[in-house]
Amino acid sequence: MSTATTPAPTSVSTAPGGDRNRLLRWWPAAVLVLLIVAPWSALPLPGLLDGPVGSPGSLQLLATCLLFGALATGYDLLLGRTGLLSFGHALYFAAGSYATNMFLLEAGLPFAAAAVLGVCSGAALALVLGSVSLRVTGIGFSMVTLAFAQAGSILVSRDPGGFTGGEEGRAAPAELLPSWLVGIDHTANLYWIALAYLVLTLAVVHRAVRSPTGRVWEGIKENERRVEVLGLKPYGFKLTAFVLAGALAAAGGLVHLLLTGGSTPRTTTSDFTLSLLVMVVLGGTGTRWGPMVGGILYTWADHRLGDLAGSGAVAGLPAVLRVPLSQPLFLLGVLFVAVVHLLPGGLARLPSRLRRTREENR
């Protein structure tokens, strides 16, 4: 006797959220397209930007936000991925800026050669200082990186040999830069360079984290002793993360040199690194998009809250309100404390918290 077998129905996803989830996977590409075409947009965003999106002032602010979003993403390779709290990351950012500037001014090299050598100088400095700093762990590592940062900041401010410009910094030689990078008419080109730097940093970090080395970094962050028991030497892996983060920071210093038209000693201070730390914590350490979002939001707030602090609306308030609100750092501090308390894990955890709340309320 033969038994008829009913063919299994073809599996078709009928979940209401299936199409939506597939669309959500493409949101980074959609955002990238919007960012690429932003210089051609005349869309006004009152409260967010002073003028239309495509105006030079708005593009300058957007480029700065993208730059620091990328820089925070690179710094998270140390803090969020490997568990290394460095207080000297700004040193490699400054090295990329100052070294490129010096190769242009002192050596008279073409811009492309000076840029490559500037980034390589930052990476080499990270290799030398990282090989020393990583001989100790925990708070000792943090203090050694802080000491190097302080030494670098003092060295720049003392202006040895007239190479750094001291407290005034050093302007980039406009005549030695490509003409398409100089002038307010070419702000869009600088914006696209900052965007390219962000995309490059995200790609490098994503690839590194998903590599076998990235999995070792995760193990070091969770339990370094267990990694040693497995027969691996954490020192080499930590140094790799340190040098890669330093090279990305040096590339950011090069972009900053182009955006601001010079090298500034502020980028050598430990306060600069603390700002990066706040950006990463604000967005969410160890996440793919969190540090970028934190860097962009913090930089935008730093600029816009400064305008608010000096506005007539704040000047007309009673002294008890006017004094704290006239300080941009106070406003940034309040924002940071609010996010840390209301959103543990940073802004990157917000979507999952909203989904969980929605499911609990069903």
Coordinates of C-alpha atoms in Angstrom, one line a residue:
M1 CA 0.0 0.0 0.0
S2 CA 1.4 3.3 -1.0
T3 CA 1.2 6.3 1.2
A4 CA 0.7 9.7 -0.4
T5 CA 3.1 12.3 0.9
T6 CA 2.0 15.9 0.9
P7 CA 4.8 18.1 -0.2
A8 CA 5.9 20.6 2.4
P9 CA 4.9 24.1 1.7
T10 CA 7.5 26.5 0.6
S11 CA 8.8 28.5 3.6
V12 CA 7.7 32.1 3.1
S13 CA 8.3 34.7 5.7
T14 CA 5.0 36.3 6.5
A15 CA 6.1 38.0 9.7
P16 CA 4.8 41.6 9.6
G17 CA 8.2 42.9 10.6
G18 CA 10.2 40.9 8.0
D19 CA 10.2 43.5 5.3
R20 CA 10.8 46.2 7.9
N21 CA 13.8 44.3 9.3
R22 CA 15.3 43.9 5.8
L23 CA 14.8 47.6 5.1
L24 CA 16.5 48.5 8.4
R25 CA 19.6 46.6 7.3
W26 CA 20.0 49.2 4.5
W27 CA 19.7 52.3 6.7
P28 CA 23.5 52.9 6.8
A29 CA 23.6 53.1 3.0
A30 CA 20.7 55.4 2.9
V31 CA 22.3 57.7 5.5
L32 CA 25.6 57.7 3.5
V33 CA 23.8 58.7 0.3
L34 CA 22.1 61.6 2.2
L35 CA 25.5 62.7 3.6
I36 CA 27.1 62.5 0.2
V37 CA 24.5 64.8 -1.4
A38 CA 24.3 67.2 1.6
P39 CA 26.5 69.9 -0.1
W40 CA 23.9 70.3 -2.8
S41 CA 21.0 70.7 -0.4
A42 CA 19.4 74.1 0.4
L43 CA 17.2 72.6 3.1
P44 CA 17.1 74.8 6.2
L45 CA 17.3 73.1 9.7
P46 CA 16.4 75.9 12.2
G47 CA 17.8 75.1 15.6
L48 CA 20.2 72.5 14.3
L49 CA 22.2 74.6 11.9
D50 CA 22.6 78.3 11.4
G51 CA 21.9 78.2 7.7
P52 CA 20.9 75.8 4.9
V53 CA 22.6 72.3 5.0
G54 CA 24.7 73.1 1.9
S55 CA 26.0 76.5 3.2
P56 CA 29.8 76.7 4.0
G57 CA 29.1 77.3 7.7
S58 CA 26.8 74.3 8.0
L59 CA 29.2 72.1 6.0
Q60 CA 32.1 73.1 8.3
L61 CA 30.1 72.1 11.4
L62 CA 28.9 68.9 9.8
A63 CA 32.5 68.0 8.7
T64 CA 33.7 68.6 12.3
C65 CA 31.0 66.4 13.7
L66 CA 31.9 63.6 11.2
L67 CA 35.6 63.9 12.1
F68 CA 35.0 63.5 15.8
G69 CA 32.5 60.7 15.2
A70 CA 35.3 58.8 13.4
L71 CA 37.8 59.7 16.0
A72 CA 35.6 58.4 18.8
T73 CA 35.1 55.2 16.8
G74 CA 38.8 54.7 16.6
Y75 CA 39.3 55.4 20.3
D76 CA 36.7 52.7 21.1
L77 CA 39.1 50.1 19.7
L78 CA 41.0 50.7 23.0
L79 CA 38.3 51.4 25.5
G80 CA 35.3 49.4 24.3
R81 CA 36.9 46.6 22.4
T82 CA 40.1 45.8 24.3
G83 CA 39.4 47.4 27.7
L84 CA 42.3 49.8 27.6
L85 CA 41.6 53.2 29.2
S86 CA 44.2 55.5 27.6
F87 CA 44.5 59.2 28.6
G88 CA 47.0 59.9 25.8
H89 CA 45.1 59.2 22.6
A90 CA 45.1 62.9 21.7
L91 CA 48.8 62.8 21.3
Y92 CA 48.6 60.7 18.1
F93 CA 45.8 63.0 16.7
A94 CA 48.1 65.9 17.3
A95 CA 51.1 64.1 15.8
G96 CA 49.3 63.6 12.5
S97 CA 48.5 67.3 12.3
Y98 CA 51.8 68.7 13.5
A99 CA 53.9 66.2 11.6
T100 CA 52.1 66.8 8.3
N101 CA 52.4 70.6 8.8
M102 CA 56.1 70.3 9.5
F103 CA 56.8 68.1 6.5
L104 CA 55.0 70.8 4.4
L105 CA 56.7 73.8 5.9
E106 CA 60.2 72.6 6.9
A107 CA 60.8 69.9 4.3
G108 CA 58.8 71.5 1.5
L109 CA 57.3 68.1 0.5
P110 CA 54.2 67.8 -1.7
F111 CA 51.0 67.6 0.1
A112 CA 50.4 63.9 -0.6
A113 CA 53.8 62.9 0.6
A114 CA 53.6 65.1 3.7
A115 CA 50.1 63.6 4.5
V116 CA 51.4 60.0 4.2
L117 CA 54.5 60.7 6.3
G118 CA 52.3 62.6 8.9
V119 CA 50.0 59.6 9.4
C120 CA 53.0 57.2 9.5
S121 CA 54.6 59.5 12.1
G122 CA 51.5 59.2 14.3
A123 CA 51.5 55.4 13.9
A124 CA 55.2 55.2 14.7
L125 CA 54.7 57.3 17.8
A126 CA 51.9 55.0 18.9
L127 CA 54.1 52.0 18.4
V128 CA 57.0 53.4 20.5
L129 CA 54.9 54.8 23.3
G130 CA 52.5 51.8 23.3
S131 CA 55.3 49.3 23.6
V132 CA 56.3 51.1 26.8
S133 CA 52.8 51.9 28.2
L134 CA 51.5 48.3 27.7
R135 CA 54.2 46.9 30.0
V136 CA 51.9 47.7 32.8
T137 CA 48.2 47.1 33.1
G138 CA 45.1 48.6 34.7
I139 CA 45.4 52.0 36.3
G140 CA 49.2 51.9 35.8
F141 CA 48.7 51.9 32.0
S142 CA 46.3 54.8 32.2
M143 CA 48.7 56.8 34.3
V144 CA 51.6 56.1 31.9
T145 CA 49.6 57.3 28.9
L146 CA 48.6 60.4 30.8
A147 CA 52.2 61.1 31.6
F148 CA 53.2 60.8 27.9
A149 CA 50.3 63.1 27.0
Q150 CA 51.3 65.7 29.5
A151 CA 54.9 65.5 28.2
G152 CA 53.8 65.9 24.7
S153 CA 51.6 68.9 25.5
I154 CA 54.4 70.6 27.3
L155 CA 56.8 69.9 24.4
V156 CA 54.4 71.5 22.0
S157 CA 53.7 74.6 24.1
R158 CA 57.5 75.2 24.6
D159 CA 57.9 75.3 20.8
P160 CA 61.3 73.6 20.5
G161 CA 63.1 74.8 17.3
G162 CA 60.1 76.9 16.3
F163 CA 58.4 73.8 14.8
T164 CA 55.1 73.9 16.7
G165 CA 54.3 77.6 17.1
G166 CA 53.9 77.3 20.9
E167 CA 50.6 78.3 22.4
E168 CA 49.5 80.0 19.1
G169 CA 49.8 76.9 17.1
R170 CA 50.9 76.9 13.5
A171 CA 48.9 77.7 10.4
A172 CA 48.9 75.4 7.4
P173 CA 50.7 76.9 4.4
A174 CA 47.9 77.6 2.0
E175 CA 50.3 78.0 -0.9
L176 CA 51.5 74.4 -0.4
L177 CA 48.1 72.8 -0.3
P178 CA 46.1 71.8 -3.4
S179 CA 43.9 74.7 -4.5
W180 CA 40.8 72.5 -4.2
L181 CA 41.3 72.3 -0.5
V182 CA 41.8 76.0 0.2
G183 CA 39.1 78.7 0.5
I184 CA 35.5 78.9 1.6
D185 CA 34.4 78.0 -1.9
H186 CA 35.9 74.5 -1.4
T187 CA 34.3 73.7 1.9
A188 CA 32.3 70.9 0.3
N189 CA 35.5 69.2 -0.6
L190 CA 36.7 69.3 3.0
Y191 CA 33.3 68.0 4.0
W192 CA 33.6 65.0 1.7
I193 CA 37.1 64.3 3.0
A194 CA 35.8 64.2 6.6
L195 CA 33.0 61.9 5.4
A196 CA 35.5 59.6 3.7
Y197 CA 37.6 59.5 6.9
L198 CA 34.5 58.4 8.8
V199 CA 33.6 55.7 6.3
L200 CA 37.2 54.5 6.3
T201 CA 37.4 54.4 10.1
L202 CA 34.1 52.5 10.4
A203 CA 35.2 50.0 7.8
V204 CA 38.6 49.4 9.4
V205 CA 37.2 49.0 12.9
H206 CA 34.4 46.7 11.8
R207 CA 36.8 44.5 9.9
A208 CA 39.3 44.4 12.7
V209 CA 36.7 43.6 15.3
R210 CA 35.3 40.7 13.3
S211 CA 38.8 39.3 12.6
P212 CA 40.4 36.6 14.8
T213 CA 42.5 39.3 16.4
G214 CA 39.3 41.1 17.3
R215 CA 38.0 38.1 19.1
V216 CA 41.2 38.0 21.1
W217 CA 40.6 41.7 22.0
E218 CA 37.2 40.7 23.3
G219 CA 38.7 38.0 25.4
I220 CA 41.4 40.4 26.8
K221 CA 38.6 42.8 27.8
E222 CA 36.7 40.1 29.5
N223 CA 39.5 38.2 31.2
E224 CA 43.1 38.7 30.2
R225 CA 44.4 35.9 32.4
R226 CA 42.2 33.4 30.6
V227 CA 43.7 34.5 27.3
E228 CA 47.1 33.8 28.7
V229 CA 46.0 30.3 29.9
L230 CA 45.0 29.6 26.3
G231 CA 48.6 30.1 25.3
L232 CA 48.2 33.5 23.7
K233 CA 50.3 36.6 24.6
P234 CA 48.0 39.5 25.2
Y235 CA 50.8 42.1 24.9
G236 CA 51.1 41.7 21.1
F237 CA 47.4 41.9 20.6
K238 CA 47.0 45.0 22.8
L239 CA 49.9 46.7 21.0
T240 CA 48.2 46.0 17.6
A241 CA 45.0 47.7 18.9
F242 CA 47.0 50.6 20.2
V243 CA 48.9 51.2 17.0
L244 CA 45.8 50.8 14.8
A245 CA 43.9 53.2 17.0
G246 CA 46.9 55.6 16.9
A247 CA 47.1 55.4 13.1
L248 CA 43.4 56.2 12.7
A249 CA 43.8 59.1 15.2
A250 CA 46.8 60.5 13.2
A251 CA 44.7 60.4 10.0
G252 CA 42.1 62.3 11.9
G253 CA 44.7 64.9 12.8
L254 CA 45.4 65.3 9.1
V255 CA 41.7 65.9 8.4
H256 CA 41.6 68.4 11.3
L257 CA 44.6 70.3 9.9
L258 CA 42.7 70.8 6.6
L259 CA 39.4 71.7 8.3
T260 CA 40.8 74.3 10.7
G261 CA 43.7 75.5 8.5
G262 CA 46.4 74.8 11.1
S263 CA 47.7 72.8 14.1
T264 CA 46.5 73.8 17.5
P265 CA 48.1 72.9 20.9
R266 CA 44.6 72.2 22.3
T267 CA 44.7 68.8 20.5
T268 CA 47.7 67.7 22.6
T269 CA 46.0 68.1 26.0
S270 CA 44.6 65.3 28.1
D271 CA 41.4 67.3 28.2
F272 CA 41.0 66.5 24.5
T273 CA 41.3 62.8 25.3
L274 CA 38.7 63.1 28.1
S275 CA 36.3 64.6 25.5
L276 CA 36.8 61.5 23.4
L277 CA 36.1 59.4 26.5
V278 CA 32.8 61.3 27.1
M279 CA 31.9 60.8 23.4
V280 CA 32.4 57.1 23.6
V281 CA 30.5 56.6 26.9
L282 CA 27.7 58.9 25.6
G283 CA 27.2 56.8 22.5
G284 CA 27.9 53.4 24.0
T285 CA 31.2 51.6 24.4
G286 CA 31.9 48.4 22.5
T287 CA 29.1 49.0 20.0
R288 CA 29.3 49.4 16.2
W289 CA 27.5 52.8 15.9
G290 CA 27.5 54.1 19.4
P291 CA 30.9 55.9 19.5
M292 CA 30.2 57.5 16.2
V293 CA 26.8 58.8 17.3
G294 CA 28.3 60.0 20.6
G295 CA 31.1 61.9 18.8
I296 CA 28.7 63.6 16.4
L297 CA 26.2 64.5 19.1
Y298 CA 28.8 65.8 21.5
T299 CA 30.6 67.9 18.9
W300 CA 27.3 69.4 17.6
A301 CA 26.2 70.1 21.2
D302 CA 29.6 71.7 22.0
H303 CA 29.2 74.2 19.1
R304 CA 25.4 74.8 19.4
L305 CA 25.4 75.1 23.2
G306 CA 28.2 77.6 23.0
D307 CA 26.0 79.8 20.8
L308 CA 23.1 79.3 23.2
A309 CA 25.2 80.3 26.2
G310 CA 26.1 83.6 24.5
S311 CA 22.6 84.4 23.3
G312 CA 20.4 87.2 24.4
A313 CA 17.9 84.8 25.7
V314 CA 20.3 83.5 28.4
A315 CA 21.7 87.0 29.1
G316 CA 18.2 88.2 30.1
L317 CA 17.7 85.5 32.7
P318 CA 18.1 86.0 36.5
A319 CA 21.7 85.5 37.7
V320 CA 20.9 82.2 39.4
L321 CA 20.1 80.8 35.9
R322 CA 22.2 83.0 33.7
V323 CA 25.6 82.1 35.3
P324 CA 25.4 78.3 34.9
L325 CA 23.6 78.4 31.5
S326 CA 26.3 80.8 30.2
Q327 CA 28.8 78.0 30.6
P328 CA 28.8 75.5 27.7
L329 CA 30.7 72.9 29.7
F330 CA 28.0 73.1 32.4
L331 CA 25.3 72.3 29.8
L332 CA 27.4 69.5 28.3
G333 CA 27.9 68.1 31.7
V334 CA 24.2 68.1 32.5
L335 CA 23.5 66.4 29.2
F336 CA 26.2 63.7 29.8
V337 CA 24.9 63.0 33.4
A338 CA 21.3 62.7 32.1
V339 CA 22.2 60.2 29.4
V340 CA 24.4 58.1 31.7
H341 CA 21.6 57.9 34.3
L342 CA 18.6 57.6 32.0
L343 CA 20.3 55.4 29.3
P344 CA 22.8 53.0 30.9
G345 CA 25.0 51.7 28.1
G346 CA 24.7 54.9 26.0
L347 CA 22.6 56.0 23.2
A348 CA 23.3 52.8 21.2
R349 CA 21.2 50.8 23.7
L350 CA 18.1 53.1 23.2
P351 CA 16.5 51.1 20.4
S352 CA 16.7 47.8 22.3
R353 CA 15.4 49.4 25.5
L354 CA 12.4 50.8 23.5
R355 CA 11.7 47.4 21.9
R356 CA 11.8 45.7 25.3
T357 CA 9.5 48.3 26.8
R358 CA 7.1 47.9 24.0
E359 CA 7.1 44.1 24.4
E360 CA 6.5 44.4 28.1
N361 CA 3.5 46.6 27.6
R362 CA 1.8 44.3 25.2

